[in-house]
Amino acid sequence: MSHIALYRAWRPQTFRDMVGQQHIIQTLQNAIREQRVSHAYLFNGPRGTGKTTTAKVFAKAVNCEQGPAVEPCNECEACRGITIGSIMDVIEIDAASNRGIDEIRDIRDKVRYAPTDVRYKVYIIDEVHMLTAEAFNALLKTLEEPPGHVIFILATTEPHKLPATIISRCQRFDFRQVSFEEQTKRLKEICEEEGIEAAEDALFYIARLSEGGMRDAISLLEQVSAFSAGRITLESAVDVTGGMAADQFYELAEAINNRNAAVMMPLVEGLMQAGKSADKCLENLIYYFRDLLVLKLASSEGVVTERIVDHERFRDMADAYSSDRLFSMIDTLNKYQVELKHASQPQTMLEVALMKLCTMQEESADGRSTVVASSSGSAPEVQKLMQQVEALERKLEQALKNGVPAGTSDSAGAGAAPKSAVRGPFGGTGKMRPKVKLEPYLSAVNSGDTNHARMNWGEVLQRVKEEKVTLHAWLKDGELAAVVDGNLLLAFKNDIHRETTEKPAHREIIERIAGDVLGKSLQLVTVMLKDWQSAIDGSVKTTGEPLELVPEDTEQPKVAREPEWVEEAVKMFGQDLVVIEDKS
């Protein structure tokens, strides 16, 4: 029997046959019994949970010749005609392929005509969230003033995409995922009726893979049954669905626990040679480590860990891992699962993810992150490098305690990094920033060039956004400080934003657009906002980088603070809209 034949044979024909949606069925039956049938319903829920099936059974119940009845008889011509789809007054529409306004206008034109064969015209619109905005507007008019002989049933898996005006005119029913026990029970009934011999653990496995969708569970059952020639075992179910056997889980988990990449790589290769998909293996591993974590933290009875076959062996593996490590591993696998969807080499991505687990950092007793070397990489060279790294970390920590700025060295002796290769904030190497002389910029805070730049800075930001939106996200953190001698000074609150803006490619875009907008060639200069504000206040603090400022006792002009009312105006309207003119 094909899957279509099996699914049709076991597709519910009455409300009694529905699985897992008793709360909805009871509400609909009460409405029929009390003759309070609504003109519009919204059935929402995951795929395969019975939304369209319930809609068809409801259409039979309200149109049954023996009723309206709380259960369709399935013997009268109306019930049989709706079942096989020959009643023209019950129309099922797939909104994914009929999503335009013309199709909905056609419905609007036809609803005014009375039904010809049954009591009610029933329109079942599946995947209704796929309709266009214009189609929704046309449907809304019909839902506002529906004829008494028409019932609309809208089905969707994504109700948040529906306009609120549509939802408010429907009775909403939320279908839930079918429980694991209900699915297993129905699969057993199907196997008994169809003469299929199935192991209980195989049915458990199939029910778990369907993720609450009864339709998917029946589809998997038929697929495994065809492969197994009438006898379904756990091994055959695992092979057909591309899953991993319990022994394979255990071997991979043991290799990861021992940090032995040399053992793990042949295991991955064996899985790929056996036809397993990389994404399915990664998904199964996430579930496996999830069960280890559940068994470790919530091992009480009733906790769902259906992947456990050998409880004693599973318990030993759970004890071998710490809870923190399991949390980190699941988080890492989840990130790689997202990347795997777009990877051109899925097997390589899977191998990288597992090697990442083998070399993950762990929190030591003193709170530091330490790298644990795998058993295949514990050579003396690796140990020596790790000792050198630890020694450098201790020196850096001591230097910071003594007040030596990070990234500088007090001597050029052996082991000192050259100034052209100082570590940057992202961990890479880059040139040390030159010292910024802020005195010329302080004297030009309110100059004509600076005010002109402030007035047009919004246009600069907008043009940068049009050319590269990511650069705009970093650049808008910078505050335009001053313009002097062809230099444009920006003060940044965040060092990462400043560093990203200074990249050569980003610098070229900013300087080019600023030059076009402001009408003169400009060179970008950056400083931290806290240092710029300290310089303006006259109390320079060189905690971030050395700044060269003219002492206060020299004859250089000083920058006076603005009057209090000017500062309030800037706070209210923004610095770009406040222009100070001296009319004395």
Coordinates of C-alpha atoms in Angstrom, one line a residue:
M1 CA 0.0 0.0 0.0
S2 CA 1.4 3.4 -1.0
H3 CA 1.7 6.2 1.5
I4 CA -1.2 8.1 -0.2
A5 CA -3.4 5.0 0.1
L6 CA -2.4 4.4 3.8
Y7 CA -2.9 8.1 4.7
R8 CA -6.3 8.2 3.0
A9 CA -7.3 4.9 4.7
W10 CA -6.5 6.4 8.1
R11 CA -7.5 10.0 7.5
P12 CA -10.2 10.8 10.1
Q13 CA -13.7 10.8 8.7
T14 CA -15.5 11.8 11.9
F15 CA -14.7 13.8 14.9
R16 CA -14.2 10.6 16.9
D17 CA -11.2 9.7 14.7
M18 CA -9.3 13.0 15.4
V19 CA -6.2 12.5 17.5
G20 CA -5.0 15.0 20.1
Q21 CA -7.4 17.9 19.5
Q22 CA -10.3 17.0 21.8
H23 CA -10.7 20.5 23.2
I24 CA -11.4 21.9 19.7
I25 CA -13.6 19.0 18.7
Q26 CA -15.8 19.5 21.7
T27 CA -16.2 23.2 21.1
L28 CA -17.2 22.7 17.5
Q29 CA -19.7 19.9 18.4
N30 CA -21.3 22.1 21.0
A31 CA -21.7 24.9 18.5
I32 CA -23.4 22.5 16.0
R33 CA -25.6 21.1 18.8
E34 CA -26.8 24.5 19.9
Q35 CA -27.1 25.8 16.3
R36 CA -24.5 28.6 17.0
V37 CA -22.3 27.9 14.0
S38 CA -20.1 31.0 13.2
H39 CA -19.5 32.4 9.7
A40 CA -15.7 32.3 10.0
Y41 CA -13.1 30.1 11.8
L42 CA -9.4 30.3 12.0
F43 CA -7.5 27.0 12.5
N44 CA -3.9 27.6 13.5
G45 CA -1.3 25.1 14.4
P46 CA 1.8 23.2 13.4
R47 CA 1.8 21.2 10.1
G48 CA 0.2 17.7 10.2
T49 CA -1.9 18.3 13.2
G50 CA -5.3 18.0 11.5
K51 CA -6.4 21.5 10.5
T52 CA -7.8 20.9 7.0
T53 CA -9.0 17.4 8.1
T54 CA -11.0 19.0 10.9
A55 CA -12.4 21.6 8.4
K56 CA -13.6 18.9 6.1
V57 CA -15.2 16.9 8.9
F58 CA -16.9 20.1 10.1
A59 CA -18.2 20.7 6.6
K60 CA -19.7 17.2 6.5
A61 CA -21.2 17.7 10.0
V62 CA -23.1 20.9 9.2
N63 CA -24.2 19.6 5.8
C64 CA -25.1 16.0 6.8
E65 CA -28.6 15.0 5.6
Q66 CA -29.2 13.5 9.1
G67 CA -28.3 16.8 10.8
P68 CA -26.7 19.2 11.3
A69 CA -25.1 16.5 13.4
V70 CA -22.3 16.4 15.9
E71 CA -20.9 13.4 14.0
P72 CA -21.3 13.1 10.2
C73 CA -23.0 9.8 9.2
N74 CA -20.6 9.3 6.2
E75 CA -23.4 7.4 4.5
C76 CA -25.6 10.1 3.0
E77 CA -24.9 11.6 -0.4
A78 CA -23.7 14.9 1.1
C79 CA -21.2 13.2 3.4
R80 CA -19.9 10.9 0.6
G81 CA -19.7 13.7 -1.9
I82 CA -17.7 16.0 0.5
T83 CA -15.4 13.1 1.2
I84 CA -14.5 12.4 -2.4
G85 CA -14.7 16.1 -3.4
S86 CA -17.7 16.0 -5.8
I87 CA -19.8 18.6 -3.9
M88 CA -19.2 21.9 -5.6
D89 CA -20.5 23.9 -2.6
V90 CA -17.5 22.8 -0.4
I91 CA -14.4 24.5 -1.9
E92 CA -10.9 23.9 -0.8
I93 CA -8.4 26.6 -1.9
D94 CA -4.6 26.5 -1.6
A95 CA -3.6 30.1 -0.9
A96 CA 0.0 29.4 -1.6
S97 CA -0.8 29.0 -5.3
N98 CA -4.0 31.2 -5.4
R99 CA -2.8 34.2 -3.4
G100 CA -3.9 37.1 -5.7
I101 CA -6.7 39.5 -5.5
D102 CA -8.4 38.0 -8.6
E103 CA -9.0 34.7 -6.8
I104 CA -10.5 36.3 -3.8
R105 CA -12.7 38.6 -5.9
D106 CA -14.0 35.5 -7.6
I107 CA -15.0 34.1 -4.2
R108 CA -16.6 37.4 -3.3
D109 CA -18.7 37.3 -6.4
K110 CA -19.9 33.7 -5.9
V111 CA -20.7 33.8 -2.2
R112 CA -24.0 35.7 -2.8
Y113 CA -25.4 32.6 -4.6
A114 CA -27.2 30.0 -2.5
P115 CA -25.7 26.5 -2.3
T116 CA -27.1 24.0 -4.8
D117 CA -26.5 20.6 -3.2
V118 CA -26.1 21.2 0.6
R119 CA -27.1 23.6 3.4
Y120 CA -23.9 25.7 3.6
K121 CA -21.3 26.8 1.2
V122 CA -18.0 26.1 3.0
Y123 CA -14.8 27.7 1.8
I124 CA -11.6 26.1 3.2
I125 CA -8.6 28.4 2.5
D126 CA -5.4 26.6 3.4
E127 CA -2.1 28.4 4.2
V128 CA -4.1 31.7 4.2
H129 CA -1.1 33.7 5.4
M130 CA 0.3 33.5 1.9
L131 CA -2.4 35.9 0.5
T132 CA -1.3 39.3 -0.6
A133 CA -2.3 42.5 1.2
E134 CA -4.8 43.3 -1.6
A135 CA -6.3 39.8 -1.4
F136 CA -6.7 40.2 2.4
N137 CA -8.5 43.5 1.9
A138 CA -10.9 41.9 -0.6
L139 CA -11.5 39.0 1.8
L140 CA -12.1 41.3 4.7
K141 CA -15.1 42.9 2.9
T142 CA -16.7 39.4 2.6
L143 CA -16.0 38.5 6.2
E144 CA -17.6 41.8 7.4
E145 CA -20.9 41.1 5.7
P146 CA -21.2 37.4 5.0
P147 CA -24.4 35.8 3.7
G148 CA -26.0 33.4 6.1
H149 CA -25.4 30.3 4.0
V150 CA -21.6 30.7 3.8
I151 CA -18.9 29.4 6.3
F152 CA -15.2 30.4 5.9
I153 CA -12.5 28.2 7.5
L154 CA -9.0 29.7 7.3
A155 CA -6.1 27.4 8.1
T156 CA -2.5 28.5 8.7
T157 CA 0.7 27.6 10.4
E158 CA 1.8 31.3 10.8
P159 CA -1.1 33.3 12.2
H160 CA 1.2 36.2 13.1
K161 CA 1.3 37.1 9.4
L162 CA -2.5 37.6 9.2
P163 CA -3.9 41.2 9.6
A164 CA -5.5 41.8 12.9
T165 CA -8.7 42.8 11.1
I166 CA -9.0 39.3 9.7
I167 CA -8.3 37.5 13.0
S168 CA -10.8 39.7 14.9
R169 CA -13.6 38.5 12.6
C170 CA -12.9 34.8 13.1
Q171 CA -13.3 32.3 15.9
R172 CA -9.7 31.2 16.5
F173 CA -8.8 27.6 17.4
D174 CA -5.2 26.7 18.2
F175 CA -4.2 23.1 17.2
R176 CA -1.5 21.6 19.3
Q177 CA 1.1 19.0 18.5
V178 CA -0.1 15.5 19.0
S179 CA 1.4 14.0 22.2
F180 CA 4.0 11.2 22.0
E181 CA 1.6 8.7 23.7
E182 CA -1.3 9.5 21.3
Q183 CA 0.9 9.2 18.3
T184 CA 2.3 5.9 19.4
K185 CA -1.2 4.5 20.1
R186 CA -2.4 5.5 16.7
L187 CA 0.6 4.0 15.0
K188 CA 0.0 0.7 16.8
E189 CA -3.6 0.7 15.7
I190 CA -2.6 1.2 12.1
C191 CA 0.0 -1.6 12.2
E192 CA -2.6 -4.0 13.7
E193 CA -5.2 -3.2 11.1
E194 CA -2.8 -3.3 8.2
G195 CA -1.0 -6.5 9.4
I196 CA 2.3 -4.8 9.9
E197 CA 4.7 -6.3 12.5
A198 CA 6.5 -3.5 14.3
A199 CA 8.8 -3.3 17.3
E200 CA 7.6 -1.0 20.1
D201 CA 10.9 1.0 20.2
A202 CA 10.7 1.5 16.4
L203 CA 7.2 3.1 16.8
F204 CA 8.6 5.2 19.6
Y205 CA 11.4 6.4 17.3
I206 CA 9.0 7.2 14.4
A207 CA 6.6 9.1 16.8
R208 CA 9.5 11.1 18.1
L209 CA 10.8 12.1 14.6
S210 CA 7.4 13.3 13.5
E211 CA 7.6 16.2 16.1
G212 CA 3.9 16.1 17.0
G213 CA 2.6 15.8 13.4
M214 CA 0.3 12.8 13.0
R215 CA 0.5 13.1 9.2
D216 CA 4.3 12.9 9.3
A217 CA 4.2 9.9 11.6
I218 CA 2.0 8.0 9.2
S219 CA 4.2 9.0 6.3
L220 CA 7.3 7.7 8.1
L221 CA 5.6 4.5 9.1
E222 CA 4.7 3.7 5.5
Q223 CA 8.2 4.5 4.4
V224 CA 9.8 2.3 7.0
S225 CA 7.3 -0.5 6.3
A226 CA 8.1 -0.5 2.6
F227 CA 11.8 -0.8 3.4
S228 CA 11.4 -3.5 6.1
A229 CA 9.1 -5.7 4.0
G230 CA 6.4 -6.0 6.7
R231 CA 8.6 -6.1 9.8
I232 CA 9.6 -2.8 11.3
T233 CA 12.6 -2.8 13.6
L234 CA 14.5 0.1 15.3
E235 CA 17.5 -0.5 13.1
S236 CA 15.5 -0.3 9.9
A237 CA 13.7 2.8 11.1
V238 CA 17.0 4.5 11.9
D239 CA 18.5 3.5 8.5
V240 CA 15.5 4.7 6.5
T241 CA 15.3 8.1 8.2
G242 CA 19.0 8.8 8.2
G243 CA 19.4 8.8 11.9
M244 CA 22.2 7.4 14.1
A245 CA 22.1 4.2 16.1
A246 CA 22.7 4.2 19.9
D247 CA 26.2 2.7 19.5
Q248 CA 27.2 5.5 17.1
F249 CA 26.0 8.1 19.5
Y250 CA 28.0 6.5 22.3
E251 CA 31.2 6.2 20.3
L252 CA 31.1 9.8 19.2
A253 CA 30.3 11.1 22.7
E254 CA 33.2 9.0 24.1
A255 CA 35.6 10.4 21.6
I256 CA 34.5 13.9 22.3
N257 CA 34.8 13.3 26.1
N258 CA 38.3 12.0 25.6
R259 CA 39.1 14.9 23.3
N260 CA 40.4 12.4 20.8
A261 CA 39.9 13.9 17.3
A262 CA 41.9 11.0 15.7
V263 CA 39.2 8.5 16.8
M264 CA 36.3 10.8 15.9
M265 CA 37.2 11.5 12.3
P266 CA 36.9 7.9 11.1
L267 CA 33.5 7.7 12.9
V268 CA 32.3 10.7 10.9
E269 CA 33.6 9.3 7.7
G270 CA 31.8 6.0 8.4
L271 CA 28.5 7.8 9.0
M272 CA 28.8 9.7 5.7
Q273 CA 29.7 6.5 3.8
A274 CA 26.6 4.9 5.3
G275 CA 24.5 7.6 3.7
K276 CA 23.8 9.7 6.7
S277 CA 23.2 13.4 6.1
A278 CA 25.4 15.8 8.0
D279 CA 22.5 18.0 9.1
K280 CA 20.6 15.0 10.4
C281 CA 23.6 13.8 12.3
L282 CA 24.2 17.2 13.9
E283 CA 20.5 17.5 14.8
N284 CA 20.6 14.0 16.4
L285 CA 23.7 14.9 18.4
I286 CA 22.0 18.0 19.8
Y287 CA 19.1 15.8 21.0
Y288 CA 21.5 13.2 22.4
F289 CA 23.5 15.8 24.5
R290 CA 20.2 17.3 25.5
D291 CA 19.1 14.0 26.9
L292 CA 22.4 13.7 28.7
L293 CA 21.9 17.1 30.3
V294 CA 18.3 16.2 31.3
L295 CA 19.4 13.0 32.8
K296 CA 22.1 14.8 34.7
L297 CA 19.9 17.7 36.0
A298 CA 16.4 16.3 36.1
S299 CA 16.6 12.6 36.3
S300 CA 13.2 12.2 38.0
E301 CA 10.5 9.9 36.5
G302 CA 8.4 11.2 33.7
V303 CA 11.2 13.3 32.1
V304 CA 11.1 12.8 28.3
T305 CA 14.3 11.1 27.2
E306 CA 13.1 8.6 24.6
R307 CA 16.5 8.3 23.0
I308 CA 17.7 6.3 25.9
V309 CA 18.0 2.6 25.0
D310 CA 20.6 1.3 27.5
H311 CA 19.9 3.3 30.7
E312 CA 23.0 2.1 32.5
R313 CA 25.3 3.0 29.7
F314 CA 23.6 6.3 29.2
R315 CA 23.9 7.2 32.9
D316 CA 27.7 6.5 32.8
M317 CA 28.1 8.8 29.8
A318 CA 26.1 11.5 31.5
D319 CA 28.3 11.3 34.6
A320 CA 31.4 11.7 32.4
Y321 CA 30.4 15.2 31.4
S322 CA 30.0 18.3 33.5
S323 CA 26.8 20.3 33.2
D324 CA 28.6 23.4 32.0
R325 CA 30.4 21.5 29.3
L326 CA 27.1 20.0 28.1
F327 CA 25.6 23.5 27.9
S328 CA 28.5 24.8 25.9
M329 CA 28.5 21.9 23.6
I330 CA 24.8 22.2 22.8
D331 CA 25.2 25.9 22.2
T332 CA 28.2 25.3 19.9
L333 CA 26.3 22.6 17.9
N334 CA 23.3 24.8 17.5
K335 CA 25.4 27.6 16.0
Y336 CA 27.0 25.1 13.5
Q337 CA 23.6 23.7 12.7
V338 CA 22.6 27.2 11.4
E339 CA 25.7 27.5 9.3
L340 CA 25.3 24.0 8.0
K341 CA 22.1 24.9 6.2
H342 CA 24.1 27.2 3.8
A343 CA 27.4 25.2 3.7
S344 CA 28.7 23.9 0.4
Q345 CA 30.6 21.1 2.2
P346 CA 28.3 19.8 4.9
Q347 CA 30.6 16.9 5.9
T348 CA 33.5 19.3 6.5
M349 CA 31.3 21.6 8.6
L350 CA 30.2 18.6 10.7
E351 CA 33.8 17.6 11.2
V352 CA 34.8 21.1 12.2
A353 CA 31.9 21.2 14.7
L354 CA 32.9 18.0 16.4
M355 CA 36.6 19.0 16.5
K356 CA 35.5 22.2 18.1
L357 CA 33.9 20.2 20.8
C358 CA 37.1 18.2 21.3
T359 CA 39.1 21.4 21.8
M360 CA 36.6 23.6 23.7
Q361 CA 37.8 25.7 26.6
E362 CA 36.8 24.8 30.1
E363 CA 36.5 27.0 33.2
S364 CA 39.3 26.2 35.6
A365 CA 39.0 26.4 39.4
D366 CA 40.2 30.0 39.5
G367 CA 37.7 31.1 36.8
R368 CA 40.1 31.3 33.9
S369 CA 39.4 29.7 30.6
T370 CA 42.0 27.0 29.8
V371 CA 42.5 25.0 26.6
V372 CA 42.6 21.3 27.2
A373 CA 44.7 19.5 24.6
S374 CA 43.4 16.4 22.9
S375 CA 45.1 13.1 23.6
S376 CA 46.4 13.0 20.0
G377 CA 48.0 16.5 20.4
S378 CA 49.8 16.2 23.7
A379 CA 53.3 16.6 22.2
P380 CA 56.1 18.4 24.1
E381 CA 55.9 21.3 21.5
V382 CA 52.2 21.9 22.4
Q383 CA 52.9 21.9 26.1
K384 CA 55.8 24.3 25.6
L385 CA 53.6 26.7 23.6
M386 CA 50.9 26.5 26.3
Q387 CA 53.5 27.4 29.0
Q388 CA 54.7 30.4 26.9
V389 CA 51.1 31.6 26.5
E390 CA 50.5 31.4 30.3
A391 CA 53.8 33.2 31.0
L392 CA 52.8 36.0 28.6
E393 CA 49.4 36.3 30.2
R394 CA 50.9 36.7 33.6
K395 CA 53.3 39.4 32.3
L396 CA 50.4 41.3 30.7
E397 CA 48.3 41.1 33.9
Q398 CA 51.2 42.4 36.0
A399 CA 51.9 45.2 33.5
L400 CA 48.3 46.3 33.6
K401 CA 48.4 46.3 37.4
N402 CA 51.5 48.5 37.3
G403 CA 49.7 51.0 35.1
V404 CA 51.6 50.3 31.8
P405 CA 49.1 50.9 28.9
A406 CA 48.2 47.7 27.0
G407 CA 49.9 47.4 23.7
T408 CA 53.1 49.3 24.6
S409 CA 56.4 48.1 25.8
D410 CA 59.0 49.9 28.0
S411 CA 62.0 48.4 26.3
A412 CA 63.0 46.9 23.0
G413 CA 64.6 43.9 24.5
A414 CA 64.2 40.3 23.5
G415 CA 60.6 39.2 23.3
A416 CA 59.2 42.7 23.0
A417 CA 56.8 43.1 20.1
P418 CA 57.7 45.8 17.6
K419 CA 55.5 48.9 17.5
S420 CA 54.3 48.0 14.0
A421 CA 52.9 44.7 15.3
V422 CA 51.0 45.6 18.5
R423 CA 48.0 43.5 19.2
G424 CA 44.8 45.2 18.2
P425 CA 41.5 45.1 20.1
F426 CA 40.2 42.3 17.9
G427 CA 43.1 40.1 18.7
G428 CA 44.9 40.8 15.4
T429 CA 48.0 42.8 14.7
G430 CA 48.0 46.3 13.4
K431 CA 49.9 49.6 13.5
M432 CA 49.9 51.6 16.6
R433 CA 47.8 54.8 16.3
P434 CA 49.8 58.0 16.1
K435 CA 49.5 60.5 19.0
V436 CA 46.6 62.9 18.5
K437 CA 47.3 66.5 19.2
L438 CA 44.0 67.8 20.4
E439 CA 44.9 71.5 20.9
P440 CA 44.2 72.6 17.3
Y441 CA 40.8 70.8 17.4
L442 CA 39.9 72.4 20.8
S443 CA 40.4 75.9 19.3
A444 CA 38.2 75.0 16.3
V445 CA 35.2 73.6 18.2
N446 CA 33.0 76.5 17.1
S447 CA 34.7 77.5 13.9
G448 CA 32.9 78.0 10.6
D449 CA 34.2 74.8 9.1
T450 CA 33.0 72.8 12.2
N451 CA 29.6 74.4 12.2
H452 CA 29.2 73.8 8.5
A453 CA 30.2 70.1 9.0
R454 CA 27.7 69.7 11.9
M455 CA 24.9 71.1 9.8
N456 CA 25.6 68.7 7.0
W457 CA 26.6 65.6 9.0
G458 CA 23.2 64.1 8.8
E459 CA 23.5 64.0 5.0
V460 CA 26.9 62.4 5.3
L461 CA 25.5 59.6 7.5
Q462 CA 22.6 59.1 5.1
R463 CA 24.8 58.7 2.1
V464 CA 27.1 56.3 4.0
K465 CA 24.0 54.3 4.9
E466 CA 23.0 54.1 1.3
E467 CA 26.4 52.8 0.3
K468 CA 27.1 50.5 3.2
V469 CA 24.5 50.1 5.9
T470 CA 26.9 48.1 8.2
L471 CA 29.4 51.0 8.2
H472 CA 26.6 53.4 9.0
A473 CA 25.8 51.3 12.1
W474 CA 29.4 51.9 13.4
L475 CA 29.8 55.4 12.2
K476 CA 26.7 56.8 13.9
D477 CA 28.3 56.1 17.3
G478 CA 30.9 58.8 16.5
E479 CA 30.3 62.4 17.5
L480 CA 31.6 65.1 15.1
A481 CA 34.1 67.0 17.3
A482 CA 35.8 69.5 15.0
V483 CA 37.1 70.2 11.5
V484 CA 40.5 71.9 11.1
D485 CA 43.2 72.0 8.4
G486 CA 41.5 69.4 6.3
N487 CA 41.1 67.0 9.2
L488 CA 37.7 65.7 10.4
L489 CA 37.8 64.6 14.1
L490 CA 35.3 62.1 15.3
A491 CA 34.9 61.1 19.0
F492 CA 33.7 57.5 19.7
K493 CA 32.1 56.1 22.8
N494 CA 33.1 52.5 22.0
D495 CA 36.6 51.4 21.0
I496 CA 35.2 48.6 18.8
H497 CA 33.2 51.1 16.7
R498 CA 36.2 53.3 16.4
E499 CA 38.5 50.5 15.3
T500 CA 36.0 49.3 12.7
T501 CA 35.5 52.8 11.3
E502 CA 39.3 53.2 10.9
K503 CA 39.6 50.2 8.6
P504 CA 41.1 51.4 5.2
A505 CA 38.1 50.4 3.2
H506 CA 35.7 52.1 5.6
R507 CA 38.0 55.2 5.9
E508 CA 38.0 55.6 2.1
I509 CA 34.2 55.6 2.0
I510 CA 33.8 58.1 4.8
E511 CA 36.4 60.5 3.5
R512 CA 35.0 60.4 0.0
I513 CA 31.4 61.0 1.0
A514 CA 32.4 63.7 3.6
G515 CA 34.5 65.5 1.0
D516 CA 31.6 65.4 -1.6
V517 CA 29.0 66.7 0.9
L518 CA 31.2 69.3 2.7
G519 CA 32.9 70.5 -0.5
K520 CA 36.5 70.0 0.6
S521 CA 39.0 67.1 0.9
L522 CA 39.0 65.7 4.4
Q523 CA 41.1 63.2 6.3
L524 CA 39.5 61.2 9.1
V525 CA 40.9 61.4 12.6
T526 CA 39.4 59.5 15.6
V527 CA 39.6 59.8 19.4
M528 CA 37.8 58.3 22.3
L529 CA 34.9 60.5 23.5
K530 CA 35.9 60.3 27.2
D531 CA 39.4 61.7 26.2
W532 CA 37.9 64.4 24.1
Q533 CA 35.5 65.5 26.9
S534 CA 38.4 65.4 29.4
A535 CA 40.4 67.7 27.1
I536 CA 37.5 70.1 26.8
D537 CA 37.1 70.2 30.6
G538 CA 40.8 71.0 30.9
S539 CA 41.7 67.8 32.9
V540 CA 43.3 65.4 30.5
K541 CA 43.4 61.7 31.5
T542 CA 45.6 59.5 29.4
T543 CA 44.1 56.1 30.3
G544 CA 43.2 55.0 26.8
E545 CA 46.0 56.4 24.7
P546 CA 48.7 59.2 25.0
L547 CA 47.4 62.6 24.1
E548 CA 49.6 65.7 23.5
L549 CA 47.9 68.8 24.9
V550 CA 49.2 72.3 25.4
P551 CA 49.5 73.1 29.2
E552 CA 47.1 75.5 30.6
D553 CA 49.8 78.1 31.6
T554 CA 50.8 78.7 27.9
E555 CA 49.5 81.6 25.9
Q556 CA 47.4 79.3 23.7
P557 CA 43.6 80.1 23.5
K558 CA 41.4 78.3 26.0
V559 CA 38.0 76.8 25.3
A560 CA 35.4 78.3 27.5
R561 CA 32.3 76.3 28.5
E562 CA 29.1 77.4 26.9
P563 CA 26.4 79.2 29.0
E564 CA 24.0 76.9 30.7
W565 CA 21.1 78.0 28.4
V566 CA 23.1 76.9 25.4
E567 CA 23.8 73.5 26.9
E568 CA 20.1 73.1 27.6
A569 CA 19.2 74.0 24.0
V570 CA 21.7 71.4 22.7
K571 CA 20.1 68.8 24.9
M572 CA 16.6 69.7 23.7
F573 CA 17.2 70.1 19.9
G574 CA 20.5 68.3 19.3
Q575 CA 23.9 69.8 18.5
D576 CA 23.2 69.7 14.7
L577 CA 20.3 72.2 15.0
V578 CA 21.8 74.7 17.4
V579 CA 24.0 77.4 15.8
I580 CA 25.6 80.0 18.0
E581 CA 26.2 83.5 16.5
D582 CA 28.1 86.3 18.1
K583 CA 26.4 89.6 17.2
S584 CA 28.4 91.8 19.5

